[in-house]
Amino acid sequence: MLQVSNKLLYLIGMLFLCSQSALSQPSSTSSERFYNGIAVGLGVSGINAPDMIDYLNYNFPPASKLDDFAAAAEFFGSGAFQISSSWGIKIEYAYLIKTYTIPVPIQSFPDNNFTSKIHMPTVLAQYIIPGDGFLFKFGVGAGYHIAHFSQDLYYSNTQSQAHGVGIKLEAEGNTAFDDHLSGYIAVDIR
């Protein structure tokens, strides 16, 4: 567990240094230029996993019922390539992690921990609206996602895995800070 924490802290530190920035080539003649860039960051995702929550509420009843909706950490990195004046392609990798901790009624035993980790590589087609010092992008895409679920109970540990195609809709905005650095903000539905 300590090794995972150190790796996670290292990843958070690296992402903080990159601070959700995208490299691009903005200028006052933005409608004439093609934009290529990278973005990395840490986001907060709202998740809805009713099957998992029902399983936890029924089999490991917590003091208060767990909500279907929850917040989770999402780490991401992407590369975007403009292929025409209005269209681009984005290749993205996102990693979503959520842990639920349910105390055990016997105080001398450790708590039960349930962790969901999802790898979400995605390829998107983006419609690009350039402006003077900014870009708006609207994208749709798909990828093959892999989810891991682990139960660390006070008496045993088990893991399971699921995989399949995931679909993503996204709206993204980039605003130029200088000739090679832009701010990046995005909202998506998976």
PDB file of C-alpha atoms in Angstrom:
ATOM      1  CA  MET A   1       0.000   0.000   0.000  1.00  0.00           C
ATOM      2  CA  LEU A   2       2.895   2.374   0.747  1.00  0.00           C
ATOM      3  CA  GLN A   3       4.391   1.841  -2.734  1.00  0.00           C
ATOM      4  CA  VAL A   4       1.072   2.726  -4.377  1.00  0.00           C
ATOM      5  CA  SER A   5       0.855   5.899  -2.270  1.00  0.00           C
ATOM      6  CA  ASN A   6       4.373   6.991  -3.282  1.00  0.00           C
ATOM      7  CA  LYS A   7       3.623   6.388  -6.965  1.00  0.00           C
ATOM      8  CA  LEU A   8       0.358   8.286  -6.658  1.00  0.00           C
ATOM      9  CA  LEU A   9       2.084  11.239  -4.945  1.00  0.00           C
ATOM     10  CA  TYR A  10       4.761  11.270  -7.650  1.00  0.00           C
ATOM     11  CA  LEU A  11       2.091  11.274 -10.388  1.00  0.00           C
ATOM     12  CA  ILE A  12       0.173  14.087  -8.662  1.00  0.00           C
ATOM     13  CA  GLY A  13       3.398  16.105  -8.362  1.00  0.00           C
ATOM     14  CA  MET A  14       4.231  15.647 -12.033  1.00  0.00           C
ATOM     15  CA  LEU A  15       0.703  16.577 -13.066  1.00  0.00           C
ATOM     16  CA  PHE A  16       0.841  19.657 -10.825  1.00  0.00           C
ATOM     17  CA  LEU A  17       4.042  20.782 -12.542  1.00  0.00           C
ATOM     18  CA  CYS A  18       2.314  20.464 -15.896  1.00  0.00           C
ATOM     19  CA  SER A  19      -0.739  22.238 -14.375  1.00  0.00           C
ATOM     20  CA  GLN A  20      -3.382  21.349 -16.896  1.00  0.00           C
ATOM     21  CA  SER A  21      -1.649  23.165 -19.724  1.00  0.00           C
ATOM     22  CA  ALA A  22      -1.677  22.542 -23.433  1.00  0.00           C
ATOM     23  CA  LEU A  23       1.085  23.370 -25.861  1.00  0.00           C
ATOM     24  CA  SER A  24      -0.185  25.148 -28.961  1.00  0.00           C
ATOM     25  CA  GLN A  25       0.613  27.832 -31.512  1.00  0.00           C
ATOM     26  CA  PRO A  26      -1.867  30.686 -30.908  1.00  0.00           C
ATOM     27  CA  SER A  27      -1.655  33.965 -32.810  1.00  0.00           C
ATOM     28  CA  SER A  28      -3.845  36.823 -33.944  1.00  0.00           C
ATOM     29  CA  THR A  29      -4.318  34.948 -37.229  1.00  0.00           C
ATOM     30  CA  SER A  30      -5.618  31.853 -35.456  1.00  0.00           C
ATOM     31  CA  SER A  31      -8.056  30.955 -38.244  1.00  0.00           C
ATOM     32  CA  GLU A  32      -5.076  30.380 -40.613  1.00  0.00           C
ATOM     33  CA  ARG A  33      -2.998  28.120 -38.332  1.00  0.00           C
ATOM     34  CA  PHE A  34      -3.230  24.469 -37.409  1.00  0.00           C
ATOM     35  CA  TYR A  35      -2.961  23.562 -33.716  1.00  0.00           C
ATOM     36  CA  ASN A  36      -1.255  20.555 -32.235  1.00  0.00           C
ATOM     37  CA  GLY A  37      -0.914  20.141 -28.516  1.00  0.00           C
ATOM     38  CA  ILE A  38      -0.618  18.030 -25.420  1.00  0.00           C
ATOM     39  CA  ALA A  39      -2.538  18.306 -22.181  1.00  0.00           C
ATOM     40  CA  VAL A  40      -2.121  16.607 -18.813  1.00  0.00           C
ATOM     41  CA  GLY A  41      -3.947  17.085 -15.580  1.00  0.00           C
ATOM     42  CA  LEU A  42      -6.019  15.931 -12.668  1.00  0.00           C
ATOM     43  CA  GLY A  43      -9.775  16.307 -12.665  1.00  0.00           C
ATOM     44  CA  VAL A  44     -12.730  15.523 -10.469  1.00  0.00           C
ATOM     45  CA  SER A  45     -15.306  13.209 -12.001  1.00  0.00           C
ATOM     46  CA  GLY A  46     -18.850  12.558 -10.892  1.00  0.00           C
ATOM     47  CA  ILE A  47     -19.562   8.833 -11.139  1.00  0.00           C
ATOM     48  CA  ASN A  48     -22.747   6.805 -10.958  1.00  0.00           C
ATOM     49  CA  ALA A  49     -22.193   3.079 -10.323  1.00  0.00           C
ATOM     50  CA  PRO A  50     -25.507   1.816  -8.875  1.00  0.00           C
ATOM     51  CA  ASP A  51     -24.654  -1.899  -9.232  1.00  0.00           C
ATOM     52  CA  MET A  52     -21.461  -1.509  -7.209  1.00  0.00           C
ATOM     53  CA  ILE A  53     -23.174   0.673  -4.582  1.00  0.00           C
ATOM     54  CA  ASP A  54     -26.077  -1.784  -4.251  1.00  0.00           C
ATOM     55  CA  TYR A  55     -23.542  -4.595  -3.766  1.00  0.00           C
ATOM     56  CA  LEU A  56     -21.723  -2.661  -1.022  1.00  0.00           C
ATOM     57  CA  ASN A  57     -24.903  -1.455   0.743  1.00  0.00           C
ATOM     58  CA  TYR A  58     -26.412  -4.972   0.747  1.00  0.00           C
ATOM     59  CA  ASN A  59     -23.355  -7.122   1.546  1.00  0.00           C
ATOM     60  CA  PHE A  60     -21.366  -4.740   3.777  1.00  0.00           C
ATOM     61  CA  PRO A  61     -23.969  -2.403   5.282  1.00  0.00           C
ATOM     62  CA  PRO A  62     -22.266   0.831   6.331  1.00  0.00           C
ATOM     63  CA  ALA A  63     -23.536   3.020   9.177  1.00  0.00           C
ATOM     64  CA  SER A  64     -25.261   5.204   6.576  1.00  0.00           C
ATOM     65  CA  LYS A  65     -26.250   4.087   3.087  1.00  0.00           C
ATOM     66  CA  LEU A  66     -23.730   4.936   0.320  1.00  0.00           C
ATOM     67  CA  ASP A  67     -25.019   7.307  -2.382  1.00  0.00           C
ATOM     68  CA  ASP A  68     -25.238   6.211  -6.027  1.00  0.00           C
ATOM     69  CA  PHE A  69     -23.390   9.366  -7.130  1.00  0.00           C
ATOM     70  CA  ALA A  70     -19.868  10.102  -5.888  1.00  0.00           C
ATOM     71  CA  ALA A  71     -16.760  12.103  -6.760  1.00  0.00           C
ATOM     72  CA  ALA A  72     -13.630  10.354  -8.019  1.00  0.00           C
ATOM     73  CA  ALA A  73     -10.121  11.418  -9.047  1.00  0.00           C
ATOM     74  CA  GLU A  74      -9.303  11.292 -12.749  1.00  0.00           C
ATOM     75  CA  PHE A  75      -5.771  11.641 -14.126  1.00  0.00           C
ATOM     76  CA  PHE A  76      -5.448  12.293 -17.850  1.00  0.00           C
ATOM     77  CA  GLY A  77      -3.074  12.988 -20.695  1.00  0.00           C
ATOM     78  CA  SER A  78      -3.886  13.687 -24.340  1.00  0.00           C
ATOM     79  CA  GLY A  79      -2.473  14.704 -27.685  1.00  0.00           C
ATOM     80  CA  ALA A  80      -4.533  16.727 -30.172  1.00  0.00           C
ATOM     81  CA  PHE A  81      -3.797  17.103 -33.883  1.00  0.00           C
ATOM     82  CA  GLN A  82      -5.663  19.442 -36.232  1.00  0.00           C
ATOM     83  CA  ILE A  83      -6.143  17.814 -39.646  1.00  0.00           C
ATOM     84  CA  SER A  84      -8.173  20.529 -41.413  1.00  0.00           C
ATOM     85  CA  SER A  85      -9.384  24.047 -40.694  1.00  0.00           C
ATOM     86  CA  SER A  86     -12.392  22.728 -38.730  1.00  0.00           C
ATOM     87  CA  TRP A  87     -11.503  19.183 -37.683  1.00  0.00           C
ATOM     88  CA  GLY A  88      -8.997  17.493 -35.425  1.00  0.00           C
ATOM     89  CA  ILE A  89      -8.199  14.179 -33.786  1.00  0.00           C
ATOM     90  CA  LYS A  90      -7.527  13.709 -30.080  1.00  0.00           C
ATOM     91  CA  ILE A  91      -5.896  10.653 -28.513  1.00  0.00           C
ATOM     92  CA  GLU A  92      -6.457  10.456 -24.770  1.00  0.00           C
ATOM     93  CA  TYR A  93      -5.659   8.225 -21.822  1.00  0.00           C
ATOM     94  CA  ALA A  94      -7.585   8.735 -18.580  1.00  0.00           C
ATOM     95  CA  TYR A  95      -7.322   6.820 -15.301  1.00  0.00           C
ATOM     96  CA  LEU A  96     -10.214   7.005 -12.841  1.00  0.00           C
ATOM     97  CA  ILE A  97      -9.899   5.801  -9.239  1.00  0.00           C
ATOM     98  CA  LYS A  98     -12.460   5.621  -6.429  1.00  0.00           C
ATOM     99  CA  THR A  99     -12.183   3.959  -3.012  1.00  0.00           C
ATOM    100  CA  TYR A 100     -14.943   3.266  -0.501  1.00  0.00           C
ATOM    101  CA  THR A 101     -14.028   2.480   3.103  1.00  0.00           C
ATOM    102  CA  ILE A 102     -16.586   0.724   5.303  1.00  0.00           C
ATOM    103  CA  PRO A 103     -15.716   0.263   8.991  1.00  0.00           C
ATOM    104  CA  VAL A 104     -15.931  -3.224  10.473  1.00  0.00           C
ATOM    105  CA  PRO A 105     -18.217  -3.516  13.549  1.00  0.00           C
ATOM    106  CA  ILE A 106     -15.399  -5.128  15.550  1.00  0.00           C
ATOM    107  CA  GLN A 107     -13.013  -2.317  16.483  1.00  0.00           C
ATOM    108  CA  SER A 108      -9.812  -4.377  16.580  1.00  0.00           C
ATOM    109  CA  PHE A 109     -10.173  -5.383  12.879  1.00  0.00           C
ATOM    110  CA  PRO A 110      -9.093  -3.140   9.973  1.00  0.00           C
ATOM    111  CA  ASP A 111     -11.721  -1.439   7.790  1.00  0.00           C
ATOM    112  CA  ASN A 112     -13.034  -2.992   4.562  1.00  0.00           C
ATOM    113  CA  ASN A 113     -11.761  -1.158   1.462  1.00  0.00           C
ATOM    114  CA  PHE A 114     -13.308  -1.368  -1.998  1.00  0.00           C
ATOM    115  CA  THR A 115     -11.417   0.211  -4.898  1.00  0.00           C
ATOM    116  CA  SER A 116     -12.481   0.774  -8.482  1.00  0.00           C
ATOM    117  CA  LYS A 117      -9.771   1.646 -11.044  1.00  0.00           C
ATOM    118  CA  ILE A 118     -10.660   2.290 -14.689  1.00  0.00           C
ATOM    119  CA  HIS A 119      -8.236   2.691 -17.618  1.00  0.00           C
ATOM    120  CA  MET A 120      -9.950   4.709 -20.372  1.00  0.00           C
ATOM    121  CA  PRO A 121      -7.953   5.178 -23.594  1.00  0.00           C
ATOM    122  CA  THR A 122     -10.097   7.050 -26.144  1.00  0.00           C
ATOM    123  CA  VAL A 123      -9.808   8.415 -29.688  1.00  0.00           C
ATOM    124  CA  LEU A 124     -12.039  11.407 -30.507  1.00  0.00           C
ATOM    125  CA  ALA A 125     -12.974  13.364 -33.618  1.00  0.00           C
ATOM    126  CA  GLN A 126     -13.188  17.070 -32.727  1.00  0.00           C
ATOM    127  CA  TYR A 127     -14.975  19.941 -34.432  1.00  0.00           C
ATOM    128  CA  ILE A 128     -12.835  23.064 -33.904  1.00  0.00           C
ATOM    129  CA  ILE A 129     -14.013  26.667 -33.628  1.00  0.00           C
ATOM    130  CA  PRO A 130     -10.915  28.928 -33.601  1.00  0.00           C
ATOM    131  CA  GLY A 131     -10.930  32.484 -32.308  1.00  0.00           C
ATOM    132  CA  ASP A 132      -8.503  35.258 -31.501  1.00  0.00           C
ATOM    133  CA  GLY A 133      -6.395  33.623 -28.761  1.00  0.00           C
ATOM    134  CA  PHE A 134      -8.811  30.755 -27.999  1.00  0.00           C
ATOM    135  CA  LEU A 135     -10.206  27.497 -29.378  1.00  0.00           C
ATOM    136  CA  PHE A 136     -13.468  25.701 -28.709  1.00  0.00           C
ATOM    137  CA  LYS A 137     -13.600  22.005 -29.550  1.00  0.00           C
ATOM    138  CA  PHE A 138     -16.559  19.632 -29.529  1.00  0.00           C
ATOM    139  CA  GLY A 139     -15.703  15.943 -29.773  1.00  0.00           C
ATOM    140  CA  VAL A 140     -17.121  12.461 -29.893  1.00  0.00           C
ATOM    141  CA  GLY A 141     -15.146   9.249 -29.659  1.00  0.00           C
ATOM    142  CA  ALA A 142     -14.760   5.728 -28.363  1.00  0.00           C
ATOM    143  CA  GLY A 143     -12.170   3.498 -26.749  1.00  0.00           C
ATOM    144  CA  TYR A 144     -11.645   0.146 -25.134  1.00  0.00           C
ATOM    145  CA  HIS A 145     -11.866   0.544 -21.347  1.00  0.00           C
ATOM    146  CA  ILE A 146     -10.622  -1.821 -18.641  1.00  0.00           C
ATOM    147  CA  ALA A 147     -11.973  -1.695 -15.083  1.00  0.00           C
ATOM    148  CA  HIS A 148     -10.538  -3.376 -11.976  1.00  0.00           C
ATOM    149  CA  PHE A 149     -12.449  -3.816  -8.732  1.00  0.00           C
ATOM    150  CA  SER A 150     -10.718  -4.992  -5.557  1.00  0.00           C
ATOM    151  CA  GLN A 151     -12.093  -5.916  -2.142  1.00  0.00           C
ATOM    152  CA  ASP A 152      -9.651  -5.676   0.737  1.00  0.00           C
ATOM    153  CA  LEU A 153     -11.620  -7.212   3.580  1.00  0.00           C
ATOM    154  CA  TYR A 154     -10.305  -7.866   7.049  1.00  0.00           C
ATOM    155  CA  TYR A 155     -10.488 -11.623   6.309  1.00  0.00           C
ATOM    156  CA  SER A 156      -9.696 -11.867   2.547  1.00  0.00           C
ATOM    157  CA  ASN A 157      -8.771  -9.996  -0.629  1.00  0.00           C
ATOM    158  CA  THR A 158     -10.398 -10.508  -4.027  1.00  0.00           C
ATOM    159  CA  GLN A 159     -10.160  -8.797  -7.403  1.00  0.00           C
ATOM    160  CA  SER A 160     -12.294  -8.767 -10.517  1.00  0.00           C
ATOM    161  CA  GLN A 161     -12.040  -7.172 -13.938  1.00  0.00           C
ATOM    162  CA  ALA A 162     -14.407  -5.978 -16.670  1.00  0.00           C
ATOM    163  CA  HIS A 163     -13.725  -4.512 -20.096  1.00  0.00           C
ATOM    164  CA  GLY A 164     -15.560  -3.160 -23.099  1.00  0.00           C
ATOM    165  CA  VAL A 165     -16.140  -0.245 -25.426  1.00  0.00           C
ATOM    166  CA  GLY A 166     -16.754   3.172 -23.897  1.00  0.00           C
ATOM    167  CA  ILE A 167     -18.186   6.240 -25.661  1.00  0.00           C
ATOM    168  CA  LYS A 168     -17.304   9.850 -24.847  1.00  0.00           C
ATOM    169  CA  LEU A 169     -18.836  13.256 -25.679  1.00  0.00           C
ATOM    170  CA  GLU A 170     -16.694  16.290 -24.854  1.00  0.00           C
ATOM    171  CA  ALA A 171     -16.660  20.099 -24.952  1.00  0.00           C
ATOM    172  CA  GLU A 172     -13.218  21.676 -24.557  1.00  0.00           C
ATOM    173  CA  GLY A 173     -11.899  25.208 -24.341  1.00  0.00           C
ATOM    174  CA  ASN A 174      -8.325  26.431 -24.769  1.00  0.00           C
ATOM    175  CA  THR A 175      -7.193  29.995 -24.093  1.00  0.00           C
ATOM    176  CA  ALA A 176      -3.723  31.271 -25.005  1.00  0.00           C
ATOM    177  CA  PHE A 177      -1.327  32.517 -22.311  1.00  0.00           C
ATOM    178  CA  ASP A 178       1.535  33.050 -24.792  1.00  0.00           C
ATOM    179  CA  ASP A 179       2.755  31.584 -28.098  1.00  0.00           C
ATOM    180  CA  HIS A 180       3.298  28.073 -26.685  1.00  0.00           C
ATOM    181  CA  LEU A 181       1.158  27.726 -23.555  1.00  0.00           C
ATOM    182  CA  SER A 182      -2.620  27.565 -23.237  1.00  0.00           C
ATOM    183  CA  GLY A 183      -5.101  26.909 -20.467  1.00  0.00           C
ATOM    184  CA  TYR A 184      -7.246  23.817 -20.852  1.00  0.00           C
ATOM    185  CA  ILE A 185     -10.712  23.094 -19.475  1.00  0.00           C
ATOM    186  CA  ALA A 186     -13.071  20.341 -20.568  1.00  0.00           C
ATOM    187  CA  VAL A 187     -16.419  18.822 -19.665  1.00  0.00           C
ATOM    188  CA  ASP A 188     -17.309  15.323 -20.813  1.00  0.00           C
ATOM    189  CA  ILE A 189     -19.888  12.560 -20.534  1.00  0.00           C
ATOM    190  CA  ARG A 190     -18.875   8.920 -20.793  1.00  0.00           C
TER     191      ARG A 190
END
